[in-house]
XYZ file of C-alpha atoms in Angstrom:
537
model
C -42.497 42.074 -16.057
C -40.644 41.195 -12.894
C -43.383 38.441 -12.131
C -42.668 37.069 -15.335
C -38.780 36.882 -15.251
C -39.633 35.504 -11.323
C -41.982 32.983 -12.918
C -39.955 31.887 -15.869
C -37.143 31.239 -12.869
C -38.948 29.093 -10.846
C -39.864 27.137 -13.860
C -36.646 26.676 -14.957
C -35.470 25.952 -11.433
C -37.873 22.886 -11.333
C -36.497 21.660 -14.794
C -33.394 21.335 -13.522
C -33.999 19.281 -10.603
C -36.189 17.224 -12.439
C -33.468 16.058 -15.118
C -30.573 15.988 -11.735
C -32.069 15.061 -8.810
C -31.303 12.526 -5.663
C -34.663 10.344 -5.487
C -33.620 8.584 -2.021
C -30.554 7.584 0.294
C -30.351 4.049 2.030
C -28.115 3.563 4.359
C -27.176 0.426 5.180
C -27.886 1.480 9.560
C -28.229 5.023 11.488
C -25.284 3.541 13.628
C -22.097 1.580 13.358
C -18.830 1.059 14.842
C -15.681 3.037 14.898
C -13.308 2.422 12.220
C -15.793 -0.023 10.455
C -17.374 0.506 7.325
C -20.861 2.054 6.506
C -22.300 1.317 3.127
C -25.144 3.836 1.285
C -26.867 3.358 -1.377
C -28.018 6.218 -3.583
C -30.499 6.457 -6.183
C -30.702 9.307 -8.067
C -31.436 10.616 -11.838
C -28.902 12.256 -13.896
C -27.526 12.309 -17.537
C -24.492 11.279 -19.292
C -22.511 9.770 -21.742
C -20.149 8.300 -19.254
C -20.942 8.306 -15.360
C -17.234 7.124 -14.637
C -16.269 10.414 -16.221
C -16.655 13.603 -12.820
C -16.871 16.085 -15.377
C -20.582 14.328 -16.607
C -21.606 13.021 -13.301
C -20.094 13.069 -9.701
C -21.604 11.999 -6.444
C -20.364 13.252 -2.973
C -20.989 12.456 0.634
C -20.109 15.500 2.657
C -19.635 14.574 6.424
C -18.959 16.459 9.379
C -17.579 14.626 12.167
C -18.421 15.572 15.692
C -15.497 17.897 15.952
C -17.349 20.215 13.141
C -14.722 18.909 10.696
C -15.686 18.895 7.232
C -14.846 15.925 4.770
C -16.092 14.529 0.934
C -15.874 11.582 0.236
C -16.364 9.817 -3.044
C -19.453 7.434 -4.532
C -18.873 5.330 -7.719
C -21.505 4.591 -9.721
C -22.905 1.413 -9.621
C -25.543 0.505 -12.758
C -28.102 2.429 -14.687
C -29.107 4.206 -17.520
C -28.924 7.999 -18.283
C -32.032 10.055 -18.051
C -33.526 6.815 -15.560
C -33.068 5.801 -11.795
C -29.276 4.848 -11.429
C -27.556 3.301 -8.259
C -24.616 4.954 -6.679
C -22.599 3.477 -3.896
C -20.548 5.537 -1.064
C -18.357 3.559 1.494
C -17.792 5.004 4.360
C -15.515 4.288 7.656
C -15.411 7.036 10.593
C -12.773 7.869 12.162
C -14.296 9.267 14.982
C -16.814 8.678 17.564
C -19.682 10.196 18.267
C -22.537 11.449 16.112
C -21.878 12.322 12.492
C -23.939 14.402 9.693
C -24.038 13.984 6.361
C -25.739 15.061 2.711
C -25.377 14.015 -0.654
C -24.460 16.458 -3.995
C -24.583 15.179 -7.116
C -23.409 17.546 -9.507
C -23.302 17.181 -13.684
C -22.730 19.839 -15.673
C -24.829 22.624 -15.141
C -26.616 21.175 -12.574
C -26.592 20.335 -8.849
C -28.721 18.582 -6.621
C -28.450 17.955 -2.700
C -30.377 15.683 -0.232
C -31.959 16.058 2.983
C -29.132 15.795 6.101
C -28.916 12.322 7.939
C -26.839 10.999 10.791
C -24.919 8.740 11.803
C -24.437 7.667 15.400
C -20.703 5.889 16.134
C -19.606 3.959 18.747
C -16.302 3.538 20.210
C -15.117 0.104 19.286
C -11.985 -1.891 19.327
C -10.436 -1.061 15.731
C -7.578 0.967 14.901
C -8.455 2.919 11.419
C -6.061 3.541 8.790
C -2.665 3.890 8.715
C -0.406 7.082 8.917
C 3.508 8.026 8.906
C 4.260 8.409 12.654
C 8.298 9.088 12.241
C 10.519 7.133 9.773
C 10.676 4.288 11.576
C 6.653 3.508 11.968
C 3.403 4.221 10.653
C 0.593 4.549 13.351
C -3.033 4.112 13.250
C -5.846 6.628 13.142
C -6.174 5.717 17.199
C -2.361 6.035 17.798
C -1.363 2.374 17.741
C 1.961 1.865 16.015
C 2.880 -0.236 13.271
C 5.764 -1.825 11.445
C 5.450 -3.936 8.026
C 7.124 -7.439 7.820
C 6.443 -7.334 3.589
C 6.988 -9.090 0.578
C 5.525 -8.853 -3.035
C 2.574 -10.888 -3.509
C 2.016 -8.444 -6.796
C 0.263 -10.907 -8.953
C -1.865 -14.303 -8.842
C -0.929 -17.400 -11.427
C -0.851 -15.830 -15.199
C -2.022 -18.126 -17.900
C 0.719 -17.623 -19.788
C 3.942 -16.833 -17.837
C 7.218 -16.068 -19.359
C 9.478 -17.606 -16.661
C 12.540 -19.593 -18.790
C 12.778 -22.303 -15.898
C 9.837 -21.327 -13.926
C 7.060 -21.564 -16.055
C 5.503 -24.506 -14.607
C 5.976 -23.186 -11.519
C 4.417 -20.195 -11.608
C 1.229 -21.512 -13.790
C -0.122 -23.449 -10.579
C -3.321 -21.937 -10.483
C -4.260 -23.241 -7.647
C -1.565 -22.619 -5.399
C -0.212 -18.899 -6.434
C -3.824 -16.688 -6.044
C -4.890 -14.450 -3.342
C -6.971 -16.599 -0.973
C -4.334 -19.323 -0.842
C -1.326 -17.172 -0.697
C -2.409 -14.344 1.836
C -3.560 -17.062 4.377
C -0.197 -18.500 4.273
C 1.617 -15.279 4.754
C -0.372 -13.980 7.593
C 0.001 -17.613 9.137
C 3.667 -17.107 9.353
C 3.829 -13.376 10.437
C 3.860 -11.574 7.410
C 1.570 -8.191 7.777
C 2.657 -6.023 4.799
C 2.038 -7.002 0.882
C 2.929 -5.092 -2.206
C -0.125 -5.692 -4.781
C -0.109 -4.138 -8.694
C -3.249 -3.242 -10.946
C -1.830 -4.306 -13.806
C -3.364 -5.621 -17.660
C -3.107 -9.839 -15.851
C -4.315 -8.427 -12.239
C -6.918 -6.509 -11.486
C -7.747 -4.727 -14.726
C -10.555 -2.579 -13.607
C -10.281 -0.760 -16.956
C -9.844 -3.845 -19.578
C -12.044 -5.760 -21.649
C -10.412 -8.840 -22.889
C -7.033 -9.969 -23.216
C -6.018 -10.896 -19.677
C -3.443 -13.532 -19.530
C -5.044 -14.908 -16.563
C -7.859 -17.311 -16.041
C -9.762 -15.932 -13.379
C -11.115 -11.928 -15.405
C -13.772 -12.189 -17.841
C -14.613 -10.403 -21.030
C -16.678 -7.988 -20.564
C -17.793 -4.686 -22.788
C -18.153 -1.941 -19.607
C -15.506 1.170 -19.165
C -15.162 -0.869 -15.787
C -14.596 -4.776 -15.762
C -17.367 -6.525 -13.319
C -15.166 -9.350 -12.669
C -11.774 -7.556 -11.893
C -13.068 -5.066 -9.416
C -15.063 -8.320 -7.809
C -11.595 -10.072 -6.794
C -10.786 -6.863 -6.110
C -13.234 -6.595 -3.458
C -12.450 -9.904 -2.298
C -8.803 -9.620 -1.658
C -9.313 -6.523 0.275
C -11.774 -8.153 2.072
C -9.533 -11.003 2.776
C -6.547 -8.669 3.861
C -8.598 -7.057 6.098
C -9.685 -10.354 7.930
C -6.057 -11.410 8.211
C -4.466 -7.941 9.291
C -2.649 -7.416 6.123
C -1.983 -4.258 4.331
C -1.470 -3.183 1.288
C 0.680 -1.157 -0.769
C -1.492 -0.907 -3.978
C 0.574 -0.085 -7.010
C -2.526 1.978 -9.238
C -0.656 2.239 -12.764
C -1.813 4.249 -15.824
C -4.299 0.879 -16.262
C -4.986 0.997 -19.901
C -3.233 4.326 -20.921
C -0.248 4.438 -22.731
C 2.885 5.949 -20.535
C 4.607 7.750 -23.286
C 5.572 11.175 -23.112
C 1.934 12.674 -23.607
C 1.168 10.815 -20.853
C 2.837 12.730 -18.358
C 1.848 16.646 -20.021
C -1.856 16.054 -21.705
C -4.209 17.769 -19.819
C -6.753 14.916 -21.836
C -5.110 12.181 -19.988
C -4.233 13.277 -16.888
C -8.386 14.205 -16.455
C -8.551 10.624 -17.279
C -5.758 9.244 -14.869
C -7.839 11.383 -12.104
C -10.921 9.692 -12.751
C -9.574 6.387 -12.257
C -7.759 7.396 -9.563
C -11.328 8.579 -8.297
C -13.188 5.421 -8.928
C -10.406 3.362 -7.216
C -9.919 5.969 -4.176
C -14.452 5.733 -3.824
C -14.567 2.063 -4.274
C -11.583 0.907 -1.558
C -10.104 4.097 0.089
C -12.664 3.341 3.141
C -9.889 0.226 3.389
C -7.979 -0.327 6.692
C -5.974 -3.014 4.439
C -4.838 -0.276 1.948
C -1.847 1.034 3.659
C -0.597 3.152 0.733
C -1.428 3.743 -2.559
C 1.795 3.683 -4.880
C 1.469 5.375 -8.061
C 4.041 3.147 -10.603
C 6.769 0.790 -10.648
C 9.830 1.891 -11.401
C 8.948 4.742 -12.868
C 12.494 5.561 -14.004
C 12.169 2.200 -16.476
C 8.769 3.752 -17.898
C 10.914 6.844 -18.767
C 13.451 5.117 -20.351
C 11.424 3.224 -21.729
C 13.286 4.463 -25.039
C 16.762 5.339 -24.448
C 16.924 7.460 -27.217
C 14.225 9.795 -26.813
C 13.710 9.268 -22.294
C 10.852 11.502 -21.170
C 11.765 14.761 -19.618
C 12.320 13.941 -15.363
C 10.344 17.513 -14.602
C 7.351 16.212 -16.792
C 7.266 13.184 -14.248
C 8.151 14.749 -11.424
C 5.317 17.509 -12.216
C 3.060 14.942 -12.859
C 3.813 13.047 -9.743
C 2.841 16.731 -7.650
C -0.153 16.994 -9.545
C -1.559 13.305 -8.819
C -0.209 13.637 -4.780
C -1.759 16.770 -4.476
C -5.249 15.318 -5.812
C -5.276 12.185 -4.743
C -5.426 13.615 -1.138
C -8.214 15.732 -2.158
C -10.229 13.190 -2.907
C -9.117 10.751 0.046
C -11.300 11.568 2.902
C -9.144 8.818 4.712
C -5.594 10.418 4.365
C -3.664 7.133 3.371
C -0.271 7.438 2.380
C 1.084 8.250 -0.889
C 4.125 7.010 -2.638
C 5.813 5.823 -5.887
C 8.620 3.947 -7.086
C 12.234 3.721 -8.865
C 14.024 0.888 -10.025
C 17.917 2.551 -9.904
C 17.727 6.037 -11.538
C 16.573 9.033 -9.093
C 14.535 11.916 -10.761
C 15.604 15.052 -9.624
C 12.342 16.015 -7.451
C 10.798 13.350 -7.060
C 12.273 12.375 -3.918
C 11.455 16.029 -2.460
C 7.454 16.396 -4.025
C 5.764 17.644 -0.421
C 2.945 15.669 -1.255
C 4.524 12.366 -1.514
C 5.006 10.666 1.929
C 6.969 8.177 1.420
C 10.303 7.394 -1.284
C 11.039 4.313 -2.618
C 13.892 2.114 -4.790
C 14.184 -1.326 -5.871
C 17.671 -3.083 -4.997
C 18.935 -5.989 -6.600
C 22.381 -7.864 -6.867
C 23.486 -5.956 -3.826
C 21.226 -6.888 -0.814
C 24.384 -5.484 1.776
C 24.038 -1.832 0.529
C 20.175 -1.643 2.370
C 21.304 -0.330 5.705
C 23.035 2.611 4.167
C 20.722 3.446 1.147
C 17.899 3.642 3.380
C 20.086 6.034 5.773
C 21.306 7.718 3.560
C 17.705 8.681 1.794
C 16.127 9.173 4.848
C 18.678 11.430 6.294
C 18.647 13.612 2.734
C 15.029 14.171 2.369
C 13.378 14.005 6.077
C 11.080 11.503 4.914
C 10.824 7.590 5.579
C 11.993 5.184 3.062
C 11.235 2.131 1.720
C 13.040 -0.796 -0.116
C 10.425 -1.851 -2.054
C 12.024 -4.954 -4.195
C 14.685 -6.555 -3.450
C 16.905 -9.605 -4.152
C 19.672 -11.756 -5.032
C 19.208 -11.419 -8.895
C 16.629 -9.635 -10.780
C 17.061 -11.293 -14.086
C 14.333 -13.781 -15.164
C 16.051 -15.575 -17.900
C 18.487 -16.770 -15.184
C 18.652 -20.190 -13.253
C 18.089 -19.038 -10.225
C 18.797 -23.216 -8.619
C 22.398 -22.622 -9.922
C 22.683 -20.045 -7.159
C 19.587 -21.297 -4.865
C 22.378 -20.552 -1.343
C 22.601 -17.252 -2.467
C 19.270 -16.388 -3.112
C 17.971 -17.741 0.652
C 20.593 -15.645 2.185
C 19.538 -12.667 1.113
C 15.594 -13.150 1.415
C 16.572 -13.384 5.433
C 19.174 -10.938 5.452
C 16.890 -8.609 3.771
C 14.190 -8.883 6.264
C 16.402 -8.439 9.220
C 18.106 -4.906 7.637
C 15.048 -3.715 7.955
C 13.819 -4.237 11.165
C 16.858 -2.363 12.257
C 17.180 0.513 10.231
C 14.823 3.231 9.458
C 12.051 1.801 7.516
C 8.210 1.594 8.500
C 8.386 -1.317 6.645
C 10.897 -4.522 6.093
C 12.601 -4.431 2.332
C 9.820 -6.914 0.186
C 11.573 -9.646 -1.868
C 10.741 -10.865 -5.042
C 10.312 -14.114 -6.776
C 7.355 -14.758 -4.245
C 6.509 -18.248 -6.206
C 10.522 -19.304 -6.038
C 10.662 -18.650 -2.691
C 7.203 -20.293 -1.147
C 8.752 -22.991 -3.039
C 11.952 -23.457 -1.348
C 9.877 -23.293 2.117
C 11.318 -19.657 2.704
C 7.958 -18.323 3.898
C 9.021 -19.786 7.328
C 11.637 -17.173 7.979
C 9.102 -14.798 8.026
C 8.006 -15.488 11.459
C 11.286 -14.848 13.964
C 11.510 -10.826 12.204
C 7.734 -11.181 12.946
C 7.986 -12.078 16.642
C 11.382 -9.292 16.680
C 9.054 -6.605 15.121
C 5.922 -7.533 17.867
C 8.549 -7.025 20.840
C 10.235 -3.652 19.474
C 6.703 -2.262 19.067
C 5.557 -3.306 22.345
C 8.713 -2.873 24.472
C 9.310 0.399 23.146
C 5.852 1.560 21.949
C 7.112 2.738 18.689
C 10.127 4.184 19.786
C 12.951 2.849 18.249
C 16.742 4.336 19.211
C 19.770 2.827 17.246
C 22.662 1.932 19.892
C 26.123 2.176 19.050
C 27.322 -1.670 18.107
C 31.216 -2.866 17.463
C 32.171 -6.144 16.027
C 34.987 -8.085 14.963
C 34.380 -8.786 11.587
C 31.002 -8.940 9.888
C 27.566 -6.361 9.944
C 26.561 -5.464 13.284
C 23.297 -3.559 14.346
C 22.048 -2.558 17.692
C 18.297 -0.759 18.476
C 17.209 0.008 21.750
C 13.666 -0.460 22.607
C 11.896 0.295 25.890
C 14.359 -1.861 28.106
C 15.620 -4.027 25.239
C 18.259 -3.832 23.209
C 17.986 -6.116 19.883
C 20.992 -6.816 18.184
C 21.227 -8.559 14.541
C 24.673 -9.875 13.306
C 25.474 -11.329 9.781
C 28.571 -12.150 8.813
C 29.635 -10.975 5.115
C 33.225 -11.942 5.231
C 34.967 -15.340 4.928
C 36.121 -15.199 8.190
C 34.149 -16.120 11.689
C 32.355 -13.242 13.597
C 33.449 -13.765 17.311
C 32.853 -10.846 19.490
C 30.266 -7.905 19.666
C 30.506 -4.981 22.043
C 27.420 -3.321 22.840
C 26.755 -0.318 25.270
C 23.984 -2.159 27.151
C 23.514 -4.876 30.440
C 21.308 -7.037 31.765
C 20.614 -10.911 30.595
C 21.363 -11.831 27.213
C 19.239 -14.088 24.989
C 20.016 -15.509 21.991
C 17.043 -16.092 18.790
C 16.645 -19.459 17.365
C 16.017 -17.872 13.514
C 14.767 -21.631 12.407
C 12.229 -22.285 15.405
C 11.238 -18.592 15.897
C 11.711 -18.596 19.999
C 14.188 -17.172 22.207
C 16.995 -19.446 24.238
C 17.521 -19.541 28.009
C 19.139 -15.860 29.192
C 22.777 -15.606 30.522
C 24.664 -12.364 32.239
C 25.537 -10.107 29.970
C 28.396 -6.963 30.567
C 29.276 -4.991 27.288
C 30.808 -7.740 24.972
C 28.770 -11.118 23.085
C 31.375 -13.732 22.749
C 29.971 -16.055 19.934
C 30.801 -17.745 16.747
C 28.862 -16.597 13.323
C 29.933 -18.332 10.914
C 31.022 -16.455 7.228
C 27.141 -15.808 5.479
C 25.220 -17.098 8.572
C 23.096 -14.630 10.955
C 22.199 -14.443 14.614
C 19.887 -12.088 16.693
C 19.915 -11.081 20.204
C 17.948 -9.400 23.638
C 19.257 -7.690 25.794
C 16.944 -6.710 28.783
């Protein structure tokens, strides 16, 4: 009897691997760099109804680096049929050197099959990894390197249809406002830092149809071939031009009602897009964070009369953090958004590593908002919209002065208060088109010789002035010093506790001017809504 039962167990043993089984592993090479990416393709066997969905079908890679640490990482699936030979892809980037193992485990329900062990030899290399939160003023890369963001919003290419009142034709120029022509341009003036959406008009991974832009194409799939492809693509192109990313994710295709935020039905499907998006790019140096919504105080008021419950969000919000690091081998940084209305919790979710707001219509209130969040919660902050007016149905060439002044005076609150990265204006069209892109490049050259000077240490200095804003931050053996003038009246001297030789920034031309002895007090002439930046060294 016992050889029977014994029997009848190895038989059904070999059933089940037969209908789940890995048939082989290709890696794309035994070896590769540090901090560069490793592609594997599996083939395996498996059934389903869905293989986007974990609970039918889920493919690990479990690694353990040379230190003995343990980490999974995600596959996605790739193309096949259920019951046949289906492709699977993992991408991989180490994060240390030296020689790494690694298996795959497919598991569907009921069933579980692992492969043989294989390595994976890396060598030390050049790159810097991914990017972390070092303190609140910097991030810092997997080898230590700091980092600060000179951002905007780049959240969308050309739509087909856009809904601009005096900037439609404008922003319809296909061929000027999409990824490969924009990101270039940015990069070329010292921008690092770009906030990107998934959205129904960019990158729809999860539509069919109905795109409102020219470049996605219908297609039948849970995932959309051609929106993941320019995916790809931009990421790609990011990480040639050493730009990152703050990747606003959305609820894709759901609906963000109230059921949203509580149904255990959708939030298993929210996690399995967050899964396929975290397995496809999450081996991205270029994705800096991933940001959950925008303004997610908006989608709960979305009806004023009935607003969803904050501690349904906030809850939600815990949940998502908490998993999405589970599933990130890579550890990138996690945030979300507000447009003007705090949650209660949100702000203080452990799992959450960075806060955000949007500002509008009151670009002067940066400096404190971002002190004043940073100081409440111990955690960095971010501005990440801002501008002169927010409204779309608005002019904005009837207040064009306005709008210019704020776009640099923006950029320059940031680099001295802190923020791992510089508040990110709108209106990204509007601006390119007034020529604005140029002012990215003098915060650029400020931000390069903070980082290096002080090698990520940044120390505010105390900073008295006659009239006007005045900010001070020591760094290594410079002291920076930005001045902009909000009053009607001249800005004409500065104390500072520092010495040395004092240069003055030419903000047009993006280089310093010829250094002159310098004891405690800048004697100078700002004019009301104009700007100027010293060194101190």
């Amino acid at each position: 009897m016992m050889r029977y039962i014994l029997l009848l167990t190895v038989c059904l043993l070999t059933f089940l691997t037969t209908d789940a089984q890995i048939i082989k592993v290709n890696p794309q090479s035994m070896s590769c760099a540090l901090y560069e990416r490793m592609d594997i393709d599996v083939e395996l066997k498996g059934e389903w109804a869905n293989p986007y969905r974990q609970e039918e079908a889920r493919l690990d890679m479990i690694v353990t680096a040379p230190n003995g640490k343990n980490s999974v990482v995600p596959a996605f699936f790739v193309e096949g049929e259920s019951g046949k030979t289906s492709h699977w892809a993992v991408r991989y980037t180490p994060q240390a050197a030296g020689q790494h193992t690694y298996i795959m485990r497919y598991t569907q329900p009921g069933m579980e099959s692992v492969s043989q062990s294989y390595k994976l030899n890396v060598k030390e290399s050049n790159g810097h990894g991914i990017l972390h939160i070092a303190d609140n003023w910097s991030l810092r890369y997997d080898d230590g390197t700091p980092f600060r963001g000179i951002g905007e919003n780049l959240c969308w290419e050309s739509r087909a249809n856009d809904d601009s009142k005096y900037f439609k034709k404008l922003h319809e120029q296909h061929d000027r406002f999409n990824y490969p022509a924009m990101l270039p341009k940015f990069a070329e003036n010292g921008g690092n830092f770009a906030r990107i959406w998934m959205c129904s008009w960019n990158f729809p991974i999860d539509r069919k149809d109905h795109f409102n832009n020219i470049r996605y194409e219908v297609c039948d799939g849970y995932i959309n071939p051609s929106a993941v492809k320019r995916m790809d693509e931009t990421i790609e192109l990011c990480e040639k031009l050493g730009i990152k990313i703050m990747l606003c994710i959305g609820a894709g295709e759901a609906h963000t009602n109230s059921e949203f935020f509580v149904s255990e039905k959708a939030m298993a499907a929210h996690r399995n897009r967050l899964r396929y998006i975290v397995a496809r790019w999450g081996y991205s140096e270029a994705i800096a964070m991933w940001e959950f919504f925008n303004e997610i105080d908006n989608i709960q008021y979305r009806d004023s009369k009935h607003p969803i419950p904050a501690k349904d969000i906030v809850d939600w919000h815990a949940q998502m953090a908490r998993y999405i690091k589970s599933i990130d081998a890579f550890k990138h940084i996690v945030t979300t958004s507000i447009s003007h209305r705090d949650l209660e919790g949100l702000n203080s979710i452990t799992d959450m590593d960075i806060n955000q707001k949007h500002i509008y219509n009151q670009t002067s209130v940066i400096p404190t908002t971002i002190k004043d969040y940073t100081q409440k919660f111990g955690k960095p902050y971010i501005i990440g919209e801002f501008g002169y007016e927010w409204d779309w149905s608005k002019n904005f060439d009837d207040f064009a002065d306005g709008m210019d002044v704020d776009f640099r005076r923006g950029l320059w609150y940031g680099l001295f208060s802190p923020t791992p990265v510089t508040p990110m204006s709108w209106w990204w069209e509007y601006f390119d088109n007034r020529n604005m892109q140029r002012f990215f490049r003098a915060p650029a050259l400020v931000n390069k010789e903070m980082i290096e000077s002080g090698k990520g240490r940044f120390v505010p200095c105390e900073v008295c002035a006659d009239n006007g804003q005045a900010f001070a931050v020591k760094c290594g053996t410079k002291t920076y010093v930005y001045l902009f003038n909000d009053s009607k009246r001249a800005m004409k001297k500065v104390q500072v506790e520092a010495c040395g030789t004092l240069r003055e920034l030419n903000i047009e031309k993006a280089v310093w001017g010829k250094g002159r002895k310098f004891e405690g007090t800048i004697s100078t002439y700002v004019k009301p809504y104009a700007e100027k930046v010293f060194v101190i060294e």
